[in-house]
Coordinates of C-alpha atoms and ligand atoms in Angstrom, one line a residue:
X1 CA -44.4 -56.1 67.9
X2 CA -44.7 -52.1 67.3
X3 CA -43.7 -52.8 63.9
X4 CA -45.9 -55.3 63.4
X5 CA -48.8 -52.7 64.2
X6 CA -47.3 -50.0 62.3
X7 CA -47.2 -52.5 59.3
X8 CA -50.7 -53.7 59.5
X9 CA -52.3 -50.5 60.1
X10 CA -50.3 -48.8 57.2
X11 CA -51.5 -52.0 55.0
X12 CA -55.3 -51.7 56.3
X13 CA -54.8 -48.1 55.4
X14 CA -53.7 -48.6 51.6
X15 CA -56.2 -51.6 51.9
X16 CA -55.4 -54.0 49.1
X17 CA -55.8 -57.9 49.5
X18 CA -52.3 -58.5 48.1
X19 CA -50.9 -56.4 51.2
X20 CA -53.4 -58.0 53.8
X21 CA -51.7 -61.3 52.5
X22 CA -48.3 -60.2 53.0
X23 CA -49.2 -59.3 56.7
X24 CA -50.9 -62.6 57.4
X25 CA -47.4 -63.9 56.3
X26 CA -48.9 -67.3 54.5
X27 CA -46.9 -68.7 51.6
X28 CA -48.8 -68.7 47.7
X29 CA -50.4 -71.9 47.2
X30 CA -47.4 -74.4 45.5
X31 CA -44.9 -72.6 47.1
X32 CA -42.1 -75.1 47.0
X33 CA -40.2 -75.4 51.2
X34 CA -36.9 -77.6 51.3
X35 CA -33.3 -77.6 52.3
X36 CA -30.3 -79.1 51.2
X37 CA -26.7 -79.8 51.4
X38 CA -23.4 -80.7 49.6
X39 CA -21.8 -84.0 48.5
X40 CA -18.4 -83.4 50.5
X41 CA -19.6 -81.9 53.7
X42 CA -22.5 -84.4 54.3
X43 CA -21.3 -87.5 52.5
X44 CA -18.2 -88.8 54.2
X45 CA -17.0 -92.2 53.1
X46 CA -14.7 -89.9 50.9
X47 CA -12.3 -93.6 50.1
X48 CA -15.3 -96.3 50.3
X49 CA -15.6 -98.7 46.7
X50 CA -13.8 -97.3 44.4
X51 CA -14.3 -93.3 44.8
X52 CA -11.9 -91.4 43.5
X53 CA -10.1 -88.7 44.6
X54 CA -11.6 -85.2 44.6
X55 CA -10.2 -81.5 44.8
X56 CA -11.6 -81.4 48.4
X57 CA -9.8 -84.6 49.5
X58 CA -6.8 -83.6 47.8
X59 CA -7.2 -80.3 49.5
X60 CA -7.5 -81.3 53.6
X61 CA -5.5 -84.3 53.0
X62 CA -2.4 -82.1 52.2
X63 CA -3.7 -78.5 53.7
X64 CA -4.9 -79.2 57.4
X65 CA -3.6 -75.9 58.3
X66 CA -6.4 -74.3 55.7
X67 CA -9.1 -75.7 57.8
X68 CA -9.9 -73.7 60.9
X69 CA -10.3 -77.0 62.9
X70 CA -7.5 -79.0 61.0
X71 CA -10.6 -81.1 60.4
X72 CA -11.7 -82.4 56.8
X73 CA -14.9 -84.6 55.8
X74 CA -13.5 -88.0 55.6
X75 CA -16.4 -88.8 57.6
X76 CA -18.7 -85.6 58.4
X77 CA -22.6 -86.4 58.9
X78 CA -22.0 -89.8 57.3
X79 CA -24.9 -89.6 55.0
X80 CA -23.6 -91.7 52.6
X81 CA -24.8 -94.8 55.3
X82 CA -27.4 -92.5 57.2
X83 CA -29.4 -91.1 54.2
X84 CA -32.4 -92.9 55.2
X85 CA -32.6 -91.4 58.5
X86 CA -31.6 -88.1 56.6
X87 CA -34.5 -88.2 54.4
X88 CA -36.8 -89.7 57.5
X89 CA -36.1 -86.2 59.3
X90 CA -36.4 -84.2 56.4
X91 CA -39.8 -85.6 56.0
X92 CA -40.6 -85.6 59.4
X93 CA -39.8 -81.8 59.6
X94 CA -42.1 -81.7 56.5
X95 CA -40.1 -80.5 53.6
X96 CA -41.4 -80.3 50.0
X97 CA -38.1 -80.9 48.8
X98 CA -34.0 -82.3 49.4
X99 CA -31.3 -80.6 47.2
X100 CA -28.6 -82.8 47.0
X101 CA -25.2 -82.5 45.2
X102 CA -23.4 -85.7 43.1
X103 CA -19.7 -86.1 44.1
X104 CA -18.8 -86.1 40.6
X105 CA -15.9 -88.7 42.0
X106 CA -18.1 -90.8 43.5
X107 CA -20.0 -91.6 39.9
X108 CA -16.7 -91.0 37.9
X109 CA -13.1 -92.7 39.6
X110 CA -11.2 -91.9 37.4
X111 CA -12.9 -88.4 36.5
X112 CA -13.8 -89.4 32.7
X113 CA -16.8 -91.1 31.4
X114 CA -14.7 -94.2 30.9
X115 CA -15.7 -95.4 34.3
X116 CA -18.7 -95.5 35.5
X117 CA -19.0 -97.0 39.4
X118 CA -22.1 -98.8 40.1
X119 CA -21.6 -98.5 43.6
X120 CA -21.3 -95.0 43.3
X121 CA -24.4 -94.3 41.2
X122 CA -25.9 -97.0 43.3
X123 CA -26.2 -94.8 46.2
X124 CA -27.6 -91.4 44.0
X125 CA -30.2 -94.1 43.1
X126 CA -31.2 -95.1 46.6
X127 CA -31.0 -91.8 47.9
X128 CA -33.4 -90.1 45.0
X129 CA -35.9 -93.3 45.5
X130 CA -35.9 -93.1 48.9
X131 CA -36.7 -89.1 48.6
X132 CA -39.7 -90.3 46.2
X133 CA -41.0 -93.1 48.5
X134 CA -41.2 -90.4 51.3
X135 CA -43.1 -87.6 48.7
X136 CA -39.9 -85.3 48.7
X137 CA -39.3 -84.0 45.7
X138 CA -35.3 -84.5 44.8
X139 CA -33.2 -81.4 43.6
X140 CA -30.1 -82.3 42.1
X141 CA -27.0 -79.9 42.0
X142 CA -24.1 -81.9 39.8
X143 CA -21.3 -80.1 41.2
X144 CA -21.2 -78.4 44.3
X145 CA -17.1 -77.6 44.4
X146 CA -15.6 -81.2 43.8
X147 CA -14.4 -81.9 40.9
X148 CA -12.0 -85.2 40.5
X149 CA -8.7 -84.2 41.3
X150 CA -7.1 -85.4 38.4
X151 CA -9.2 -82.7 36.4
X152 CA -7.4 -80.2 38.6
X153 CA -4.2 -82.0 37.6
X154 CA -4.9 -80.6 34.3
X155 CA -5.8 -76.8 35.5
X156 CA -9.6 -77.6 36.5
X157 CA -11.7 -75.0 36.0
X158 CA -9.2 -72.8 34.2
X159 CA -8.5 -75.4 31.3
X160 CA -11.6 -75.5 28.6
X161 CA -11.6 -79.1 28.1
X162 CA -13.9 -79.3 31.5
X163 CA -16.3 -78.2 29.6
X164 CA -17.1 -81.6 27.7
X165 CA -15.9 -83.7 30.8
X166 CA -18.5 -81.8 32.3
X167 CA -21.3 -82.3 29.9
X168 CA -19.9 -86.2 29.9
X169 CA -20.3 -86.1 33.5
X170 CA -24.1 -85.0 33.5
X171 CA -25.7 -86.9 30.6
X172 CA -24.5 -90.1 32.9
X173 CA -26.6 -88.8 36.0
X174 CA -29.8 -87.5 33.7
X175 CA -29.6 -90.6 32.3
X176 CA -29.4 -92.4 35.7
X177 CA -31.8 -90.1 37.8
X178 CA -33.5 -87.5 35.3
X179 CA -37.1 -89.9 35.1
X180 CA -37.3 -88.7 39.0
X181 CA -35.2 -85.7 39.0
X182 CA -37.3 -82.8 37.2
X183 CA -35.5 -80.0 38.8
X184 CA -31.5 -79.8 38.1
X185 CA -29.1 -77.5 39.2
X186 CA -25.6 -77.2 37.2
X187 CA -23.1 -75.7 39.2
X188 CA -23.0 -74.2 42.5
X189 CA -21.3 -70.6 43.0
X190 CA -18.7 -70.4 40.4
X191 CA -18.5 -67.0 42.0
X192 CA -17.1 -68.9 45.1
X193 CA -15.4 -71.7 43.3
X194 CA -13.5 -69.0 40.8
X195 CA -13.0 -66.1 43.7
X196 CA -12.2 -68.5 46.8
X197 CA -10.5 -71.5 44.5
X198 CA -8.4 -69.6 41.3
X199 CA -7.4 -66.5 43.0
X200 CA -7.0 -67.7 47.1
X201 CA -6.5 -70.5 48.9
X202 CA -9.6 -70.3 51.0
X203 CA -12.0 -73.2 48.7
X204 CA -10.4 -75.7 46.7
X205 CA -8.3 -76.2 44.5
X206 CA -6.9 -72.7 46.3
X207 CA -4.6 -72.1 43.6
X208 CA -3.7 -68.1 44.0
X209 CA -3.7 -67.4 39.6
X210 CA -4.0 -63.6 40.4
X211 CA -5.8 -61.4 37.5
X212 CA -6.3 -64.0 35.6
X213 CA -7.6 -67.3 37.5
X214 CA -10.9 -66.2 38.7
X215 CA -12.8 -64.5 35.1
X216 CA -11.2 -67.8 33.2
X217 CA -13.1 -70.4 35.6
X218 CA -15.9 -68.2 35.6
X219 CA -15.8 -68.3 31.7
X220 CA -15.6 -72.2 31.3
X221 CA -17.8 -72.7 34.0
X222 CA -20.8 -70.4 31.5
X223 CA -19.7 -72.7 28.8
X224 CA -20.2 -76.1 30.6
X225 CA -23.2 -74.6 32.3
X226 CA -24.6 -73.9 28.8
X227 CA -23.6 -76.7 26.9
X228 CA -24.9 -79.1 29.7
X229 CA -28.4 -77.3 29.1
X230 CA -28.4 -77.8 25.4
X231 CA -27.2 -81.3 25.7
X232 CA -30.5 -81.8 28.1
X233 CA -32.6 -79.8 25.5
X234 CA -31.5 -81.9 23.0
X235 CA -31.0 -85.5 24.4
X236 CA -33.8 -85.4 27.6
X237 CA -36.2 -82.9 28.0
X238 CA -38.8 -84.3 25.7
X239 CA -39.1 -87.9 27.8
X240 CA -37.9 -86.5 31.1
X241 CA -39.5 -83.0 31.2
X242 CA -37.1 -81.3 33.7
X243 CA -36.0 -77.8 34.0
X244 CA -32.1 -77.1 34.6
X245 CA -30.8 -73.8 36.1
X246 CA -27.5 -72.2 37.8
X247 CA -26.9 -71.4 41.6
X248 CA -25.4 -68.0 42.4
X249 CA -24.7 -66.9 45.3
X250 CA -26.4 -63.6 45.9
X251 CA -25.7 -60.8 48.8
X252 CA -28.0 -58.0 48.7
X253 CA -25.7 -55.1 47.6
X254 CA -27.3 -51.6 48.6
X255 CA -25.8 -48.1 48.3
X256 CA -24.3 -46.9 51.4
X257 CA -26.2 -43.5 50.6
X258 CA -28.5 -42.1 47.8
X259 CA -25.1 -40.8 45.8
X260 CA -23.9 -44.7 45.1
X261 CA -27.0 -46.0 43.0
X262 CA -24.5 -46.6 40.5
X263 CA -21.6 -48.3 43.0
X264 CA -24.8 -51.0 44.2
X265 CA -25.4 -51.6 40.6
X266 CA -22.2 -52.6 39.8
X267 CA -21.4 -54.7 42.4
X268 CA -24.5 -56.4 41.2
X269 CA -23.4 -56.7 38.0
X270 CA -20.0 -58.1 39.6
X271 CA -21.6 -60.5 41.0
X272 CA -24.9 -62.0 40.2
X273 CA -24.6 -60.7 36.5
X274 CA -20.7 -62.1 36.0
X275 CA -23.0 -65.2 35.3
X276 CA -26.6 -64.5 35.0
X277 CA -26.3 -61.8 31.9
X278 CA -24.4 -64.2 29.8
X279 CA -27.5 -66.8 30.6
X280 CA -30.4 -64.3 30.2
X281 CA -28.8 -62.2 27.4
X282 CA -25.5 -63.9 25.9
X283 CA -22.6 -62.0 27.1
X284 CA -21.6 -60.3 30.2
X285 CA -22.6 -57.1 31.5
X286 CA -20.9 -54.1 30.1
X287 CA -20.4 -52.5 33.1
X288 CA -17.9 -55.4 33.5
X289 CA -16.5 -55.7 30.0
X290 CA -15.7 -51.1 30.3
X291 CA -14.2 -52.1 33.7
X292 CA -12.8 -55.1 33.7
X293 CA -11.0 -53.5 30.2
X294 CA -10.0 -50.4 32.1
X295 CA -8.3 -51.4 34.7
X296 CA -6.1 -54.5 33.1
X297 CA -4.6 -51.5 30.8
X298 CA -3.9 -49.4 33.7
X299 CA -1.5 -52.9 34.7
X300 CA -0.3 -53.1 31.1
X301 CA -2.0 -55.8 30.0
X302 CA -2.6 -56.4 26.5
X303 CA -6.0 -57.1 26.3
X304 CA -8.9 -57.5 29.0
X305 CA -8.4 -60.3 31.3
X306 CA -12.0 -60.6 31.0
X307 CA -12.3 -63.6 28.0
X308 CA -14.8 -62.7 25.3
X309 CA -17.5 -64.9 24.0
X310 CA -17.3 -66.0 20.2
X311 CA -20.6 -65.3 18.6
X312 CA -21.1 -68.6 18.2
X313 CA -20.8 -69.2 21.8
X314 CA -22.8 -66.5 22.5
X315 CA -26.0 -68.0 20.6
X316 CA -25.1 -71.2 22.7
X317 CA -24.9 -69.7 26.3
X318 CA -28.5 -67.4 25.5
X319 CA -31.2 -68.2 27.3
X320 CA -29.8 -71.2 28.8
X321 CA -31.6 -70.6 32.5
X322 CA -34.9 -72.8 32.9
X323 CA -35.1 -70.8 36.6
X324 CA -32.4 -68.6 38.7
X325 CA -31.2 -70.6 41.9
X326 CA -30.0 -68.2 44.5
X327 CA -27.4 -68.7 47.4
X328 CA -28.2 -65.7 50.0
X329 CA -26.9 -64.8 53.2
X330 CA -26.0 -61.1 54.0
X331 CA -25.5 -57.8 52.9
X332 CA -23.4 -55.0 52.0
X333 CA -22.9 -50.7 51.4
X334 CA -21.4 -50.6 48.2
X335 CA -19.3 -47.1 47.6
X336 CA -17.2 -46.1 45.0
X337 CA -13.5 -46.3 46.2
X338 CA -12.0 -42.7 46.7
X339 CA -8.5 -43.9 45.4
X340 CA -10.0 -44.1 41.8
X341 CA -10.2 -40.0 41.8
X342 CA -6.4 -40.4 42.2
X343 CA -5.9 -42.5 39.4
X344 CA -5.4 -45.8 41.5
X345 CA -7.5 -49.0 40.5
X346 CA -7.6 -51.1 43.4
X347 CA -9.9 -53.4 42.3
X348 CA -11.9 -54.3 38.9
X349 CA -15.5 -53.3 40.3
X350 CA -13.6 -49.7 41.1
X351 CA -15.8 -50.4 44.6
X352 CA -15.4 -50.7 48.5
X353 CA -18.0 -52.3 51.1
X354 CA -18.9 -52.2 54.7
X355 CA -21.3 -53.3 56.9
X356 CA -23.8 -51.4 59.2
X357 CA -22.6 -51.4 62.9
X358 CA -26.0 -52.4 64.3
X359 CA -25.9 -55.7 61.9
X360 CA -26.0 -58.6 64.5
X361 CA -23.0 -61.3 62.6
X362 CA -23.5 -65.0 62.8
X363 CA -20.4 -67.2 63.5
X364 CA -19.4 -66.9 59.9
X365 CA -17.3 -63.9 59.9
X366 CA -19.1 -62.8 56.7
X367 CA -22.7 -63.6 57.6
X368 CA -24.0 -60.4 59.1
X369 CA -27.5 -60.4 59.6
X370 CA -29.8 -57.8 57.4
X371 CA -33.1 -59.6 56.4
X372 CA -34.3 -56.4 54.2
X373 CA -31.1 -56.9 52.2
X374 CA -32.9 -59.9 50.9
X375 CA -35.7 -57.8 49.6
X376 CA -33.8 -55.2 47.4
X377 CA -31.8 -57.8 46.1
X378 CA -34.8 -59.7 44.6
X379 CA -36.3 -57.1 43.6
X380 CA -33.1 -55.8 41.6
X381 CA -33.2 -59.6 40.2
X382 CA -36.8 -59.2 39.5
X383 CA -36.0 -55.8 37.1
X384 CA -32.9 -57.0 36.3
X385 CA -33.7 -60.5 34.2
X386 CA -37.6 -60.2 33.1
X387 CA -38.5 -61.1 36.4
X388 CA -37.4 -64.6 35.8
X389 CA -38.4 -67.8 37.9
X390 CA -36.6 -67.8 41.2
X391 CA -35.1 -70.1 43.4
X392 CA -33.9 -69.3 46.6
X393 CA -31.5 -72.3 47.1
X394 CA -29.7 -71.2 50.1
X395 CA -30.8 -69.2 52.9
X396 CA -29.9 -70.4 57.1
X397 CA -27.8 -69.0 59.6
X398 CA -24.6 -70.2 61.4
X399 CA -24.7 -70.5 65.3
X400 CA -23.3 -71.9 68.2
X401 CA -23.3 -75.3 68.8
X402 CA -26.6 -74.7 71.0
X403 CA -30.3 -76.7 70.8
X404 CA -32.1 -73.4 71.6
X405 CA -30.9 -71.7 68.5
X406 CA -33.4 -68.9 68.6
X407 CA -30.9 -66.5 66.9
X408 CA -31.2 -69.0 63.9
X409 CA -35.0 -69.0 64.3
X410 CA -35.4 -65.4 64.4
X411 CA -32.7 -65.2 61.4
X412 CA -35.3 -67.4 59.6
X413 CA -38.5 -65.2 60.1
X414 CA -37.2 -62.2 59.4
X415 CA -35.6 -63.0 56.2
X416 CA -39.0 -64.8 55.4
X417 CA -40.9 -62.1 56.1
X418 CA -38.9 -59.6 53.7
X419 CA -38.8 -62.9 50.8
X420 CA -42.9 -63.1 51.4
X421 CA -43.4 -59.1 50.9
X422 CA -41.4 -59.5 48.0
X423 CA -43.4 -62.1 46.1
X424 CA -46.7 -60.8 47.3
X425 CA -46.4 -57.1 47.9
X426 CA -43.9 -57.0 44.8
X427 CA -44.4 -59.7 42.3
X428 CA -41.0 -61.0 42.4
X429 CA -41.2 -64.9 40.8
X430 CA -40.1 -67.0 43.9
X431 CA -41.2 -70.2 43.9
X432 CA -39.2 -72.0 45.9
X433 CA -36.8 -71.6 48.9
X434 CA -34.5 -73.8 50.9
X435 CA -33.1 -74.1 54.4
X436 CA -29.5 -74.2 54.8
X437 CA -28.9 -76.5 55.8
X438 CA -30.9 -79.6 57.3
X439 CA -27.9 -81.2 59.4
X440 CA -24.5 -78.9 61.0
X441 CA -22.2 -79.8 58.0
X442 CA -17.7 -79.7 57.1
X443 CA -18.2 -75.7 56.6
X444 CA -15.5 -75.9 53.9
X445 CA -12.2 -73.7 55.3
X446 CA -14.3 -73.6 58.6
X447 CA -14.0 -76.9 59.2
X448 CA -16.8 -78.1 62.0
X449 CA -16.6 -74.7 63.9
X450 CA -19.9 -72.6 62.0
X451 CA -22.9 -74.9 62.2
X452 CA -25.9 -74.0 60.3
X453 CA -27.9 -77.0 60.8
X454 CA -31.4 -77.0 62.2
X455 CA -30.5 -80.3 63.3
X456 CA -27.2 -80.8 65.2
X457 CA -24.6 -83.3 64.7
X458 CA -22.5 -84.8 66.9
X459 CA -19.0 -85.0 65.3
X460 CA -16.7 -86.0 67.9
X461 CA -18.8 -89.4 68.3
X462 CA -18.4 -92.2 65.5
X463 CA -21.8 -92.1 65.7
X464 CA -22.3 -88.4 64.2
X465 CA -25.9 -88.8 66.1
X466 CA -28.4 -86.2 64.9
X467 CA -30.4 -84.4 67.6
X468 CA -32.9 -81.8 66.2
X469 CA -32.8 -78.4 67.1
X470 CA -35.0 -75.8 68.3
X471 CA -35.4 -74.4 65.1
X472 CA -36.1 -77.8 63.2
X473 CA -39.7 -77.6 65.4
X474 CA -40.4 -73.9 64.0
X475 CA -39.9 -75.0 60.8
X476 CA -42.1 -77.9 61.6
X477 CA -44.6 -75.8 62.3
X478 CA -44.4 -73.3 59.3
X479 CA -44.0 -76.1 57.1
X480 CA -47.8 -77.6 58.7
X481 CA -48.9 -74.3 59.0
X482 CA -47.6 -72.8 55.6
X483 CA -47.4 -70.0 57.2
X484 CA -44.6 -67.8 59.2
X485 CA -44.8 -69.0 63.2
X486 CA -43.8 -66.0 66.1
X487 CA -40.3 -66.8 67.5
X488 CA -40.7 -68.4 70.5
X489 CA -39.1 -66.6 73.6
X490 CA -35.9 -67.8 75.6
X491 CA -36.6 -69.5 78.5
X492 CA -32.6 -69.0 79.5
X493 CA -30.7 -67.0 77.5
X494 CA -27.4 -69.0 76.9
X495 CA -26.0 -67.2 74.4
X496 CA -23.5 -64.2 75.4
X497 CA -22.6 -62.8 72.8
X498 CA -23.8 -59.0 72.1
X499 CA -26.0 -57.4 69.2
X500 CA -28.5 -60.7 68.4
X501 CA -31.8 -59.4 67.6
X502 CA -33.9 -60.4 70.4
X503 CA -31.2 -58.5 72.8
X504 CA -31.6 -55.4 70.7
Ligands
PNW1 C1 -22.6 -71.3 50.4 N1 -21.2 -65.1 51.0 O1 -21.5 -70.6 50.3 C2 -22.4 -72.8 49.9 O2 -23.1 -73.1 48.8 C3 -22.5 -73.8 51.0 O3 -21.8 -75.0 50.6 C4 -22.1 -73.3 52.3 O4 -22.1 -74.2 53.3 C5 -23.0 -72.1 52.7 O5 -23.1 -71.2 51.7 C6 -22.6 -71.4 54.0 O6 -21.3 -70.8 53.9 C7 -21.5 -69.2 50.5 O7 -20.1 -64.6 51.3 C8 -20.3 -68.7 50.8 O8 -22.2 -64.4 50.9 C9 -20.2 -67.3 51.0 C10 -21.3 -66.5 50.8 C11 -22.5 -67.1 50.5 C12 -22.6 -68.4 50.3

């Protein structure tokens, strides 16, 4: 509350209608509000018609012991047979749009465009018209981590010849969906799929290619990325009018003091520009290329294990982002690492990170809570790329499994509040943002343990009944309102552990 005085007196002082707005804490006119979710950890019915098999299945049929809970999403929320009552609470709660991801399995058995199942597409159908009937506006993400296990048979995302299955794989759904899908996303995270799937075994296909595993995905998935947006420009966009972009997840990476400009730069560049420089500019950054160089001499290899673009791929992958889609959560204090004065290269990015010890963390071991992150880290996006249309994808909090999920409410307005002063105070192009997620989801090597649904899901009961939470009314409210609501005050406070905000 002092805060919120000290803010609004220092903004009557300066006195400028832009800053007034930011204070009022309304959303621009056409703001875009939704949420989303992910084929595999909503769907269920993973063996239903004839599905095929995906990395995912694959992965918790044969790892249990990888999931935290032994659990997998055989079943999860079910949406495959609840999606009307998905989209009937995701209107209810009075989203602008869903962002749903096509089990690329589902649509393709037998992984190539050979097979097409009509029962499959069948249900992308009925789930996009239903989405229209009800005035939601569908989002469609083609992969979101799981690709038809047979393609991994073959080295997935490390063998080049995804590329075309790709781009096979996504004229089939424009085709299907594209006269009611206008906004498409590619690929979700390659920094995830490539980090956490080619060089550990905490995503799918966990295959532990060390060196070498992660820049190669990351380098086919550019290439299907970009090819899949000509193949749009060229085949669709003149009838169907869409825009297509890529998802990266983003953290807000801030130097740990004044000395490590530099250090947060580069961990930028690590991470959001791996993939958005090639899109905006045509190759990766060179911060990466000098470093990435460097340091696979210093372990004898022969040449960089980061793949070069041909120039003729470079002209391909250029401008090949319609908007950015943005994945964020958290934060971190980038540093340089001291072993580097030493001669030692621990790591490509030459970098270490910490946290701050006041951060509040959610259940996810990673999540820790720092809503001004958010800020710097659009406005580096914002300088960065042109200031290029932004979509916030990805934004929520994981909890307890508790109703009264203030923490996840007050997780939401705070992070709001920094993404609102950074459109209005700061120009930075957001036009849309989305909850994650609308219903407690399979949280991948997590299992059923981190919930980061505004609406809660009861797992254990065949059922998987939804029962809305208490920050599924907030957002109820903002949504009417279109505007940022107070955070309502525990009646009881239930939750014990230490360092949330409203204990602080
Ligand atoms: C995303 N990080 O992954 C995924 O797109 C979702 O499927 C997932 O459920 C959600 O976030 C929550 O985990 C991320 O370390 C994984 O900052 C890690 C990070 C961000 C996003």
């Amino acid at each position: 509350m002092k805060r919120y005085l000290i803010a609004t007196i220092i903004c009557a002082t300066i006195s400028t209608v832009c800053c007034c707005d930011v204070v009022k804490l309304t959303f621009p006119s056409g703001f875009s509000l939704g949420t989303g979710s992910a084929a595999y950890q909503v769907e269920g019915a993973w063996n239903v018609s004839d599905k095929g098999e995906n990395v995912w299945d694959y992965y918790v049929h044969n790892h249990p012991e990888i999931i935290a809970d032994g659990s997998n999403g055989d079943v999860a929320c079910n949406s495959y047979y609840k999606y009307k009552e998905d989209v009937a609470l995701i209107k209810s709660t009075g989203f602008d749009f869903y962002r749903f991801s096509v089990s690329w399995s589902r649509v393709l058995p037998t992984g190539f465009a050979n097979v097409i199942s009509e029962d499959g597409l069948q249900y992308y159908k009925n789930l996009t018209a239903e989405l229209v009937a009800n005035g939601i506006e569908p989002i469609v993400t083609l992969y979101h981590w799981d690709h038809p296990q047979v393609i991994e048979e073959m080295g997935g995302w490390t063998n080049e010849l995804i590329v075309d299955w790709f781009v096979a794989y996504a004229r089939i759904l424009f085709e299907a969906l594209g006269d009611s899908v206008k906004r498409w996303v590619t690929i979700n995270e390659p920094d995830s799929i490539c980090g956490d799937g080619y060089e550990s075994t905490r995503l799918a296909p966990g295959k532990i290619i060390t060196d070498i595993g992660k820049y190669l995905c990351g380098h086919n998935v550019i290439k299907a990325h970009a090819k899949t947006y000509r193949m749009y420009e060229e085949e669709f966009r003149d009838r169907q009018g869409g825009v297509i972009g890529i998802v990266l997840p983003v953290s807000g990476y801030l130097p740990y003091n004044s000395s490590y400009e530099d250090a947060a730069d580069t961990a930028f560049q690590f991470n959001c520009g791996w993939m958005a420089h090639p899109l905006y500019f045509g190759d990766y950054p060179e911060i990466m290329k000098t470093r990435v160089a460097l340091v696979s001499e210093s372990q004898g290899y022969p040449r960089s294990r980061l793949p070069e673009f041909s120039d003729e791929w470079k002209a391909i992958i250029n401008g090949t982002n319609d908007y950015l889609g943005i994945n964020h959560y958290t934060s971190r204090f980038v540093y340089n690492d001291p072993d580097e004065e030493l001669g030692i290269y621990n790591s490509d990015s030459g970098l270490l990170m910490t946290v701050d010890s006041s951060w509040p963390v959610a259940t996810s071991s990673w999540l820790y809570v720092y809503p001004e992150g958010f800020g710097y880290m659009l406005r580096k996006v914002r300088d960065e790329y042109n200031n290029p249309s932004t979509w916030v994808m990805e934004n929520g909090y994981s909890g307890a499994d508790n109703l009264e999920d203030y923490d996840r409410i007050n997780y939401f307005y705070e992070y709001l509040k920094e993404m609102l002063i950074a459109v209005k105070r700061d120009g930075c192009n957001v036009e849309g943002y989305g909850v994650w997620s609308i219903l407690d989801n399979f949280e991948w090597a997590d299992g059923y343990t981190n919930r980061f649904g505004i609406i809660r899901v009861e797992f254990d009961d065949a059922d998987t009944n939804r029962t809305t939470k208490l920050s599924q009314a907030w957002w109820k409210k903002v949504l009417s309102k279109r505007k940022l609501q107070s955070v309502p005050t525990p009646t009881t406070n239930t939750n014990t552990r230490t360092g949330l905000p409203w204990q602080k």
